Coordinates of C-alpha atoms and ligand atoms in Angstrom, one line a residue:
Chain A
X1 CA -0.8 -0.4 -2.4
X2 CA 2.3 1.1 -0.7
X3 CA 2.4 4.3 1.2
X4 CA 5.5 6.4 1.6
X5 CA 5.2 9.2 4.1
X6 CA 7.2 12.3 4.1
X7 CA 6.7 15.8 6.0
X8 CA 7.0 19.4 4.6
X9 CA 6.0 22.8 6.1
X10 CA 4.6 20.8 8.9
X11 CA 2.2 18.9 6.6
X12 CA 2.5 15.0 6.5
X13 CA 2.5 13.9 2.8
X14 CA 1.4 10.5 2.1
X15 CA 2.6 9.5 -1.4
X16 CA 0.2 6.4 -2.2
X17 CA 1.3 4.2 -5.0
X18 CA -1.0 1.3 -6.6
X19 CA -4.5 0.5 -6.3
X20 CA -6.9 1.6 -3.4
X21 CA -9.8 -1.2 -4.1
X22 CA -11.5 -3.9 -2.1
X23 CA -9.0 -6.6 -1.4
X24 CA -6.0 -4.1 -1.9
X25 CA -5.6 -3.5 1.9
X26 CA -8.0 -0.5 1.5
X27 CA -8.0 0.0 5.3
X28 CA -4.3 0.8 5.2
X29 CA -5.0 4.6 4.6
X30 CA -7.4 4.9 7.4
X31 CA -4.9 3.1 9.6
X32 CA -1.9 5.3 8.8
X33 CA -4.1 8.4 8.9
X34 CA -5.2 7.3 12.4
X35 CA -1.6 6.8 13.5
X36 CA -0.7 10.1 12.5
X37 CA -3.6 11.9 14.3
X38 CA -2.3 10.0 17.4
X39 CA 0.9 11.4 17.0
X40 CA -0.6 14.8 16.7
X41 CA 0.1 15.5 13.0
X42 CA -3.4 16.7 11.8
X43 CA -2.4 18.3 8.7
X44 CA -2.5 15.5 5.9
X45 CA -1.9 15.8 2.2
X46 CA -2.9 12.6 0.2
X47 CA -0.5 12.3 -2.9
X48 CA -2.7 10.3 -5.4
X49 CA -0.6 10.8 -8.6
X50 CA 0.6 7.5 -8.5
X51 CA -2.7 5.8 -7.8
X52 CA -3.6 3.5 -10.6
X53 CA -7.3 2.4 -9.7
X54 CA -10.0 3.3 -7.2
X55 CA -13.3 1.5 -6.7
X56 CA -16.3 2.6 -4.7
X57 CA -14.4 0.9 -1.5
X58 CA -11.6 3.0 -2.2
X59 CA -13.7 6.1 -2.5
X60 CA -14.9 5.1 1.0
X61 CA -11.6 4.9 2.3
X62 CA -10.9 8.3 1.4
X63 CA -14.1 9.6 2.7
X64 CA -13.7 7.7 6.2
X65 CA -10.0 9.2 6.3
X66 CA -11.4 12.6 5.7
X67 CA -14.3 12.5 8.5
X68 CA -11.7 11.1 10.9
X69 CA -9.3 13.8 10.4
X70 CA -12.0 16.5 10.3
X71 CA -13.6 15.3 13.3
X72 CA -10.3 15.7 15.3
X73 CA -9.8 19.2 14.0
X74 CA -7.5 18.3 11.4
X75 CA -7.1 18.8 7.7
X76 CA -7.2 16.1 5.0
X77 CA -6.4 17.4 1.4
X78 CA -5.9 15.6 -1.7
X79 CA -3.0 16.1 -4.5
X80 CA -2.6 15.3 -8.2
X81 CA -6.0 13.6 -8.7
X82 CA -5.8 11.5 -11.7
X83 CA -8.7 12.1 -14.4
X84 CA -10.6 9.1 -13.6
X85 CA -10.6 9.7 -9.8
X86 CA -11.7 13.4 -10.6
X87 CA -14.6 11.9 -12.6
X88 CA -15.5 9.6 -9.6
X89 CA -15.4 12.4 -7.0
X90 CA -17.5 14.5 -9.3
X91 CA -20.4 12.2 -9.7
X92 CA -20.4 11.4 -6.3
X93 CA -20.6 14.8 -5.4
X94 CA -17.4 14.4 -3.1
X95 CA -15.4 16.9 -5.2
X96 CA -16.6 19.9 -3.4
X97 CA -16.2 18.1 0.0
X98 CA -12.5 17.3 -0.6
X99 CA -9.8 20.1 -1.1
X100 CA -7.8 19.1 -3.9
X101 CA -4.8 20.5 -5.7
X102 CA -2.5 19.6 -8.7
X103 CA 0.5 21.7 -7.2
X104 CA 2.2 20.5 -4.2
X105 CA 3.6 23.9 -3.3
X106 CA 0.1 25.3 -3.6
X107 CA -1.4 22.3 -1.6
X108 CA 1.1 22.9 1.2
X109 CA 0.5 26.6 1.3
X110 CA -3.3 26.0 1.9
X111 CA -2.7 24.6 5.3
X112 CA -1.0 27.7 6.6
Chain B
X1 CA -31.0 -8.7 -29.5
X2 CA -29.3 -12.0 -30.8
X3 CA -26.1 -12.9 -28.9
X4 CA -23.0 -13.5 -31.0
X5 CA -20.6 -14.3 -28.4
X6 CA -21.3 -15.8 -25.1
X7 CA -18.7 -16.3 -22.3
X8 CA -19.8 -17.3 -18.6
X9 CA -17.5 -17.6 -15.5
X10 CA -18.1 -19.4 -12.4
X11 CA -16.2 -18.9 -9.2
X12 CA -15.8 -19.1 -5.4
X13 CA -16.7 -16.4 -3.4
X14 CA -13.3 -15.0 -2.9
X15 CA -12.7 -11.1 -3.1
X16 CA -9.4 -11.7 -4.1
X17 CA -10.6 -12.6 -7.5
X18 CA -12.1 -9.4 -8.4
X19 CA -8.9 -7.9 -9.9
X20 CA -8.7 -11.0 -12.5
X21 CA -12.5 -10.6 -13.1
X22 CA -12.1 -6.9 -14.0
X23 CA -8.9 -7.6 -16.3
X24 CA -11.5 -10.0 -18.1
X25 CA -14.1 -7.7 -18.4
X26 CA -11.4 -5.3 -19.9
X27 CA -10.5 -8.2 -22.6
X28 CA -14.2 -8.9 -23.4
X29 CA -15.3 -5.0 -23.6
X30 CA -12.3 -4.5 -25.9
X31 CA -13.2 -7.4 -28.1
X32 CA -16.6 -6.0 -28.3
X33 CA -15.1 -2.5 -29.6
X34 CA -15.4 -0.4 -26.7
X35 CA -12.5 2.0 -26.2
X36 CA -10.2 2.5 -23.4
X37 CA -12.5 4.6 -21.4
X38 CA -15.4 2.2 -22.2
X39 CA -13.5 -0.6 -21.0
X40 CA -12.5 1.3 -17.9
X41 CA -16.2 2.0 -16.8
X42 CA -17.4 -1.2 -17.8
X43 CA -14.8 -3.1 -15.6
X44 CA -15.4 -0.8 -12.6
X45 CA -19.1 -1.6 -13.0
X46 CA -18.3 -5.3 -13.2
X47 CA -15.9 -5.1 -10.3
X48 CA -18.8 -3.4 -8.1
X49 CA -21.3 -6.0 -9.1
X50 CA -18.9 -8.9 -8.3
X51 CA -17.8 -7.4 -5.2
X52 CA -21.5 -6.9 -3.9
X53 CA -22.1 -10.7 -5.3
X54 CA -19.4 -12.0 -3.1
X55 CA -19.8 -9.9 0.0
X56 CA -23.5 -8.9 0.2
X57 CA -25.2 -11.8 -1.7
X58 CA -22.9 -14.9 -0.7
X59 CA -21.5 -13.3 2.3
X60 CA -18.0 -14.6 1.6
X61 CA -19.1 -18.2 2.0
X62 CA -16.5 -19.8 -0.2
X63 CA -18.8 -22.8 -0.9
X64 CA -21.0 -20.5 -2.5
X65 CA -20.7 -19.6 -6.3
X66 CA -20.8 -16.5 -8.1
X67 CA -21.8 -16.4 -12.0
X68 CA -20.5 -13.8 -14.4
X69 CA -21.9 -13.9 -17.8
X70 CA -20.9 -11.8 -20.6
X71 CA -22.8 -11.7 -24.0
X72 CA -21.6 -9.7 -26.8
X73 CA -24.8 -8.8 -28.8
X74 CA -25.0 -7.0 -32.1
X75 CA -25.9 -3.7 -30.5
X76 CA -24.8 -4.0 -26.8
X77 CA -22.7 -5.9 -24.4
X78 CA -24.9 -7.7 -21.7
X79 CA -23.3 -8.5 -18.3
X80 CA -25.0 -10.5 -15.9
X81 CA -23.8 -11.4 -12.3
X82 CA -25.5 -14.1 -10.3
X83 CA -25.2 -15.1 -6.7
X84 CA -26.8 -17.5 -4.2
X85 CA -28.0 -14.9 -1.7
X86 CA -31.3 -13.4 -0.7
X87 CA -31.4 -10.7 -3.2
X88 CA -31.7 -6.9 -2.8
X89 CA -34.7 -4.6 -2.0
X90 CA -34.2 -1.9 -4.7
X91 CA -36.3 0.3 -2.6
X92 CA -34.0 0.2 0.3
X93 CA -30.7 1.2 -1.5
X94 CA -29.9 4.5 0.1
X95 CA -29.1 7.4 -2.3
X96 CA -25.4 8.2 -2.0
X97 CA -25.8 11.6 -3.2
X98 CA -28.2 12.5 -0.5
X99 CA -26.4 14.9 1.8
X100 CA -27.0 12.8 4.7
X101 CA -25.3 10.0 3.1
X102 CA -22.3 12.0 1.4
X103 CA -19.8 11.3 4.0
X104 CA -20.6 7.7 4.6
X105 CA -17.9 5.2 4.0
X106 CA -20.2 2.8 1.9
X107 CA -23.1 2.8 -0.3
X108 CA -21.6 3.9 -3.6
X109 CA -21.1 0.5 -5.5
X110 CA -24.6 0.0 -7.2
X111 CA -24.6 4.0 -7.7
X112 CA -21.5 3.4 -9.6
X113 CA -22.9 0.6 -11.6
X114 CA -26.1 2.7 -12.5
X115 CA -23.7 5.5 -13.8
X116 CA -21.7 3.4 -15.8
X117 CA -24.1 1.3 -17.8
X118 CA -26.8 2.1 -19.7
X119 CA -29.3 -0.5 -18.2
X120 CA -29.3 -2.2 -14.8
X121 CA -31.9 -4.6 -13.4
X122 CA -32.1 -6.8 -10.3
X123 CA -34.2 -10.1 -10.6
X124 CA -34.5 -12.8 -8.1
X125 CA -34.1 -15.9 -9.7
X126 CA -36.9 -18.9 -9.5
X127 CA -34.2 -21.1 -8.6
X128 CA -32.9 -19.1 -5.9
X129 CA -30.2 -16.3 -5.7
X130 CA -30.1 -12.9 -7.3
X131 CA -29.2 -11.8 -10.7
X132 CA -28.1 -8.3 -11.6
X133 CA -28.3 -7.6 -15.5
X134 CA -26.6 -4.7 -16.8
X135 CA -26.1 -3.5 -20.4
X136 CA -24.0 -1.0 -22.2
X137 CA -24.7 0.0 -25.9
X138 CA -22.3 -0.5 -28.5
X139 CA -22.8 2.7 -29.6
X140 CA -20.6 5.1 -31.7
X141 CA -20.3 7.1 -28.6
X142 CA -18.8 4.2 -26.6
X143 CA -16.6 3.0 -29.2
X144 CA -13.1 3.9 -30.4
X145 CA -12.1 5.1 -33.8
X146 CA -10.9 1.8 -35.1
X147 CA -12.6 -1.4 -33.8
Chain C
X1 CA -4.2 -30.9 -3.4
X2 CA -6.6 -28.5 -1.9
X3 CA -8.1 -25.9 -4.1
X4 CA -7.9 -22.6 -3.0
X5 CA -9.3 -20.6 -5.8
X6 CA -11.3 -21.9 -8.5
X7 CA -12.7 -20.3 -11.9
X8 CA -14.5 -21.7 -14.5
X9 CA -15.4 -20.3 -17.9
X10 CA -18.2 -21.7 -20.4
X11 CA -18.3 -20.2 -24.0
X12 CA -19.5 -21.0 -27.2
X13 CA -17.4 -22.7 -29.8
X14 CA -16.1 -19.5 -31.5
X15 CA -12.4 -19.5 -32.4
X16 CA -12.4 -15.9 -32.1
X17 CA -12.5 -16.1 -28.5
X18 CA -9.1 -17.9 -27.9
X19 CA -7.2 -14.3 -27.5
X20 CA -9.5 -13.4 -24.7
X21 CA -9.1 -16.8 -23.0
X22 CA -5.4 -16.7 -23.3
X23 CA -5.2 -13.3 -21.7
X24 CA -7.5 -14.6 -18.9
X25 CA -5.1 -17.5 -18.5
X26 CA -2.2 -14.8 -18.0
X27 CA -4.2 -12.9 -15.3
X28 CA -5.0 -16.3 -13.6
X29 CA -1.2 -17.7 -13.6
X30 CA 0.1 -14.3 -12.8
X31 CA -2.2 -14.5 -9.8
X32 CA -0.9 -18.0 -9.1
X33 CA 2.5 -16.5 -9.0
X34 CA 4.0 -17.4 -12.2
X35 CA 6.3 -15.1 -13.7
X36 CA 6.2 -13.6 -17.1
X37 CA 7.7 -16.6 -18.9
X38 CA 5.5 -19.2 -17.0
X39 CA 2.5 -17.1 -18.0
X40 CA 3.5 -17.1 -21.4
X41 CA 3.9 -21.0 -21.9
X42 CA 0.7 -21.8 -19.8
X43 CA -1.2 -19.1 -21.7
X44 CA 0.1 -20.8 -25.0
X45 CA -0.9 -24.2 -23.9
X46 CA -4.4 -23.0 -22.9
X47 CA -4.7 -21.6 -26.3
X48 CA -3.9 -24.8 -28.1
X49 CA -6.1 -26.9 -25.7
X50 CA -9.1 -24.4 -26.2
X51 CA -8.4 -24.1 -30.1
X52 CA -8.7 -28.1 -30.2
X53 CA -11.9 -28.0 -28.2
X54 CA -13.3 -25.6 -30.3
X55 CA -12.1 -27.0 -33.6
X56 CA -11.7 -30.6 -33.2
X57 CA -13.9 -31.4 -30.2
X58 CA -17.1 -29.3 -30.8
X59 CA -16.4 -28.9 -34.6
X60 CA -17.0 -25.3 -34.4
X61 CA -20.6 -26.1 -33.7
X62 CA -21.5 -22.6 -32.0
X63 CA -24.4 -24.3 -30.2
X64 CA -21.8 -26.5 -28.2
X65 CA -20.2 -25.4 -25.2
X66 CA -16.5 -25.4 -24.2
X67 CA -15.5 -25.4 -20.5
X68 CA -12.3 -24.0 -19.2
X69 CA -11.6 -24.5 -15.4
X70 CA -8.7 -23.1 -13.4
X71 CA -8.0 -24.2 -9.9
X72 CA -5.1 -22.4 -8.2
X73 CA -4.0 -25.2 -5.7
X74 CA -1.4 -24.8 -3.1
X75 CA 1.3 -26.5 -5.2
X76 CA 0.0 -26.3 -8.5
X77 CA -2.2 -24.7 -11.2
X78 CA -4.8 -27.0 -12.7
X79 CA -6.3 -26.3 -15.8
X80 CA -9.1 -28.4 -17.3
X81 CA -10.7 -28.0 -20.9
X82 CA -14.0 -29.9 -21.5
X83 CA -15.8 -30.1 -24.8
X84 CA -18.9 -32.1 -26.2
X85 CA -17.1 -33.9 -28.9
X86 CA -16.1 -37.6 -29.3
X87 CA -12.8 -37.5 -27.6
X88 CA -9.5 -38.1 -28.9
X89 CA -7.5 -41.5 -29.2
X90 CA -4.2 -40.8 -27.7
X91 CA -2.5 -43.5 -29.3
X92 CA -3.5 -42.0 -32.8
X93 CA -1.8 -38.6 -32.2
X94 CA 1.1 -38.2 -34.8
X95 CA 4.5 -37.5 -33.3
X96 CA 5.2 -34.1 -34.9
X97 CA 8.9 -34.5 -34.3
X98 CA 9.0 -37.8 -36.5
X99 CA 10.9 -36.6 -39.4
X100 CA 7.8 -37.7 -41.9
X101 CA 5.9 -35.3 -39.9
X102 CA 8.3 -32.5 -39.5
X103 CA 6.9 -30.6 -42.5
X104 CA 3.5 -31.1 -41.8
X105 CA 1.3 -27.8 -41.4
X106 CA -0.6 -29.4 -38.3
X107 CA -0.2 -31.6 -35.4
X108 CA 1.7 -29.5 -33.1
X109 CA -0.8 -28.2 -30.8
X110 CA -1.1 -31.2 -28.2
X111 CA 2.6 -31.6 -28.2
X112 CA 2.9 -27.9 -27.2
X113 CA 0.6 -28.5 -24.4
X114 CA 2.6 -31.4 -23.4
X115 CA 5.9 -29.3 -23.6
X116 CA 4.6 -26.5 -21.5
X117 CA 2.8 -28.2 -18.9
X118 CA 4.0 -30.7 -16.3
X119 CA 1.4 -33.1 -16.3
X120 CA -1.3 -33.6 -19.2
X121 CA -4.2 -36.1 -19.2
X122 CA -7.0 -36.9 -21.4
X123 CA -10.4 -38.3 -20.0
X124 CA -13.8 -39.1 -21.8
X125 CA -16.4 -37.8 -19.4
X126 CA -19.1 -40.2 -18.4
X127 CA -21.7 -37.5 -19.2
X128 CA -20.4 -37.3 -22.9
X129 CA -17.7 -35.1 -24.2
X130 CA -13.9 -35.2 -23.4
X131 CA -11.8 -33.4 -20.8
X132 CA -8.1 -32.5 -21.0
X133 CA -6.6 -32.0 -17.8
X134 CA -3.3 -30.1 -17.3
X135 CA -1.2 -29.1 -14.4
X136 CA 1.8 -26.8 -14.0
X137 CA 3.7 -26.9 -10.5
X138 CA 4.2 -23.7 -8.8
X139 CA 7.5 -24.6 -8.1
X140 CA 10.4 -22.1 -7.2
X141 CA 11.4 -22.7 -10.9
X142 CA 8.2 -21.4 -12.5
X143 CA 7.8 -18.5 -10.3
X144 CA 9.1 -15.0 -10.4
X145 CA 11.3 -13.4 -7.5
X146 CA 8.5 -11.8 -5.7
X147 CA 5.2 -13.0 -5.9
Chain D
X1 CA -1.6 -9.2 -38.4
X2 CA -0.4 -7.0 -41.4
X3 CA 2.3 -7.6 -44.0
X4 CA 4.4 -4.9 -45.6
X5 CA 6.3 -5.9 -48.7
X6 CA 9.4 -4.5 -50.0
X7 CA 12.5 -5.6 -52.2
X8 CA 16.2 -5.5 -51.8
X9 CA 18.7 -7.3 -54.0
X10 CA 16.2 -9.2 -55.8
X11 CA 14.7 -10.7 -52.4
X12 CA 11.3 -9.9 -51.3
X13 CA 11.3 -9.0 -47.6
X14 CA 7.8 -9.5 -45.9
X15 CA 7.8 -7.3 -42.5
X16 CA 5.2 -9.3 -40.7
X17 CA 3.4 -7.2 -37.6
X18 CA 1.3 -8.8 -35.0
X19 CA 0.1 -12.1 -34.4
X20 CA 0.4 -15.4 -36.4
X21 CA -2.0 -17.4 -34.8
X22 CA -5.5 -19.1 -35.2
X23 CA -8.3 -16.6 -36.1
X24 CA -5.9 -13.9 -36.7
X25 CA -6.0 -14.4 -40.6
X26 CA -3.1 -16.8 -40.4
X27 CA -3.6 -18.0 -44.1
X28 CA -2.5 -14.5 -45.2
X29 CA 1.1 -15.4 -45.2
X30 CA 0.6 -18.3 -47.3
X31 CA -1.4 -16.4 -49.7
X32 CA 0.9 -13.6 -50.0
X33 CA 3.7 -16.1 -50.4
X34 CA 1.7 -17.9 -53.4
X35 CA 1.2 -14.7 -55.1
X36 CA 4.8 -13.9 -54.9
X37 CA 5.6 -17.2 -56.6
X38 CA 3.1 -16.6 -59.2
X39 CA 4.8 -13.3 -60.0
X40 CA 8.1 -15.2 -60.4
X41 CA 9.7 -13.9 -57.1
X42 CA 11.2 -17.0 -55.3
X43 CA 13.5 -15.3 -52.9
X44 CA 11.5 -14.7 -49.8
X45 CA 12.5 -13.3 -46.5
X46 CA 10.2 -13.1 -43.6
X47 CA 11.0 -10.5 -41.0
X48 CA 9.6 -11.8 -37.8
X49 CA 11.0 -9.0 -35.6
X50 CA 7.6 -7.3 -35.2
X51 CA 5.6 -10.4 -34.6
X52 CA 4.1 -10.7 -31.2
X53 CA 2.7 -13.9 -30.9
X54 CA 3.0 -17.3 -32.6
X55 CA 0.8 -20.4 -32.1
X56 CA 0.9 -23.9 -33.2
X57 CA -1.2 -22.7 -36.1
X58 CA 1.4 -20.0 -36.9
X59 CA 4.1 -22.4 -36.9
X60 CA 2.0 -24.3 -39.4
X61 CA 1.6 -21.6 -41.5
X62 CA 5.3 -20.8 -41.5
X63 CA 6.1 -24.4 -42.5
X64 CA 3.6 -24.7 -45.4
X65 CA 5.0 -21.3 -46.6
X66 CA 8.3 -22.8 -46.5
X67 CA 7.3 -26.0 -48.3
X68 CA 5.4 -24.2 -51.0
X69 CA 8.3 -22.0 -51.6
X70 CA 10.7 -24.8 -51.5
X71 CA 8.6 -27.0 -53.9
X72 CA 8.7 -24.3 -56.6
X73 CA 12.5 -24.0 -56.4
X74 CA 12.4 -20.9 -54.3
X75 CA 14.0 -20.0 -51.0
X76 CA 12.2 -18.8 -47.9
X77 CA 14.2 -17.6 -45.0
X78 CA 13.7 -16.0 -41.6
X79 CA 15.0 -12.8 -40.0
X80 CA 14.9 -11.4 -36.7
X81 CA 13.2 -14.4 -34.6
X82 CA 12.0 -13.4 -31.4
X83 CA 13.3 -15.4 -28.3
X84 CA 9.9 -17.1 -27.9
X85 CA 9.6 -18.1 -31.4
X86 CA 13.1 -19.5 -31.4
X87 CA 12.2 -21.7 -28.4
X88 CA 9.2 -22.9 -30.3
X89 CA 11.1 -23.8 -33.5
X90 CA 13.7 -25.4 -31.4
X91 CA 11.3 -27.8 -29.6
X92 CA 9.5 -28.5 -32.8
X93 CA 13.0 -29.3 -34.6
X94 CA 12.3 -26.8 -37.2
X95 CA 15.3 -24.5 -36.3
X96 CA 17.4 -26.7 -38.6
X97 CA 14.8 -26.6 -41.2
X98 CA 14.7 -22.7 -41.4
X99 CA 17.5 -20.8 -42.3
X100 CA 17.4 -17.8 -40.2
X101 CA 19.4 -14.6 -39.6
X102 CA 19.6 -11.8 -37.1
X103 CA 21.2 -9.4 -39.8
X104 CA 19.2 -8.1 -42.7
X105 CA 22.3 -7.7 -44.9
X106 CA 23.6 -11.1 -43.9
X107 CA 20.3 -12.6 -44.8
X108 CA 20.0 -10.8 -48.2
X109 CA 23.5 -11.9 -49.0
X110 CA 22.7 -15.7 -48.2
X111 CA 20.2 -15.6 -51.2
X112 CA 22.9 -14.6 -53.7
Ligands
ADP1 N1 -25.9 -8.9 -4.5 C1 -26.4 -8.3 -3.3 N2 -27.3 -9.1 -2.6 C2 -27.9 -8.7 -1.6 N3 -27.8 -7.3 -1.2 C3 -26.9 -6.5 -1.9 C4 -26.2 -7.0 -3.0 N4 -25.8 -5.9 -3.5 C5 -25.9 -5.0 -2.9 N5 -26.8 -5.2 -1.9 C6 -27.3 -4.3 -0.7 O1 -27.1 -2.9 -1.3 C7 -26.3 -2.3 -0.6 C8 -25.7 -1.1 -1.3 O2 -24.7 -1.7 -2.3 P1 -23.6 -0.8 -2.8 O3 -24.1 0.4 -3.4 O4 -22.7 -1.7 -3.6 O5 -22.7 -0.2 -1.3 P2 -21.8 -1.1 -0.3 O6 -21.5 -2.4 -1.0 O7 -20.9 -0.2 -0.2 O8 -22.8 -1.2 0.8 C9 -25.4 -3.0 0.3 O9 -25.0 -2.5 1.6 C10 -26.3 -4.3 0.5 O10 -27.1 -4.2 1.5
ADP2 N1 -10.5 -32.0 -28.2 C1 -10.2 -32.8 -29.2 N2 -11.3 -33.7 -29.6 C2 -11.2 -34.5 -30.5 N3 -10.0 -34.7 -31.0 C3 -8.9 -34.1 -30.9 C4 -9.1 -33.0 -29.7 N4 -7.9 -32.4 -29.8 C5 -7.0 -32.8 -30.5 N5 -7.7 -33.9 -31.3 C6 -7.1 -34.7 -32.5 O1 -5.6 -34.7 -32.3 C7 -5.0 -34.0 -33.3 C8 -3.8 -33.4 -33.1 O2 -4.1 -32.3 -32.5 P1 -3.1 -31.0 -32.5 O3 -1.7 -31.8 -31.8 O4 -3.5 -30.0 -31.6 O5 -2.7 -30.7 -34.0 P2 -3.7 -29.9 -35.1 O6 -4.9 -29.4 -34.2 O7 -2.9 -29.2 -35.7 O8 -4.3 -31.1 -35.9 C9 -5.9 -33.3 -34.3 O9 -5.9 -33.2 -35.6 C10 -7.4 -34.1 -33.7 O10 -7.5 -35.1 -34.6

């Protein structure tokens, strides 16, 4: 897994590439998010469009990143869910927890 | 339920192997006639069950072995995951859909296994260790157009 | 030669399984850092050795088992194929490059195994059956640019 | 494996698709070739361009098709060898046995 970081309209967008799974450095997202919070960047959008695989450990990773950000008064949202990830979030009842978008501009606007 | 093809894997308790094993599951379920979606969900169930066997069962003790057995039966794919651990108390597995667990980081592995497979059973083995037995029916529903 | 990862497969003597096993070999050799070409030749050696174990070793007796073991060692990939047959008399394997054998339909399997692997040994097992042990060095030459 | 049959300039071209391996009905080429000989069609060109995999059993299949055709006074040639197949034929010293071509027109002309 690799993460590219960029900023737009005061929102930090993490473009995540590859697998979010056990073994695949799944703690990396959490770490990146923690670093951002420490730098005072509390609006975070995870772009999942290029995520090829997520297992239960990866879902856990998303959830704990979410709670960390929310607890610090920030917002963590998801962009470009793949169909499979959407199904996983649906069966785990997390689709209602996460704010998610298919359109980047719309996602950015939602932070305003 | 006669078994027409049987393959069993044994490997050390190394979580770095789960990708391999999931890929192998994909090959087997493809050979059993499951379509890409079926392969995907079965592979994810295998990944979760094997991860649990390595982490919770064998506690990543590399001298302990995990076994993963596939049986392609006439009407179903049967997958068994064995570890050398103390086993699981099913009554103590928290429900990840319970609102108080919804935002927990862990606890969704067995739920995934149960969601994607048609039947899931745990069994402690007389010779020690535990066994997770899961099955997926090779029904029309789970199969691609052409086998 | 410490083994860092070990995976062993056991399966019934069904030649319909060789595709699966070759795909698995590809996953393992990829994980061991071999590039696409390396994976291809190792996979073909595995296919030939397993086919021989099923056809010549176990004579397609489906009650007999073939074992295929992969060991990813620091400097090499070690692959062992075991069958429950009578074993092979190496001195009796005809040379497929001999002009009188060139146009024969069979007899190139072991030659392929020997061509693609760095070392190949046959051994009859004390407990019965035979074992083919083949190794491929994880040298720079066999590896892709990035592992 | 599937085989499509077509004819050009009195040559029967077999377009072979997929794997020529043990288990993959590797006897099918031999059977097709035998049927062609029986129908008096002795100029046969095997188009290997879409062959994805060949093992020792597949090589054996090619060799026995070759000898069957040659013994009946016919010609069996190969078209569009993949790089891997070429290597396999090279190490088994069969590259000198088979007449092989990269260009269909050239291959067809060679039968004349
Ligand atoms: N093979 C096993 N051996 C022993 N305990 C297990 C095994 N698999 C699961 N468990 C127990 O069941 C719990 C729930 O497992 P799971 O749903 O996969 O979630 P997680 O692995 O994220 O905790 C684990 O935390 C563990 O206590
Ligand atoms: N696992 C085995 N057990 C017993 N005999 C074997 C085994 N593998 C190979 N042989 C013998 O060696 C011969 C050569 O094998 P091989 O080079 O693979 O060619 P082929 O399988 O086409 O005959 C076989 O015909 C068989 O007699």
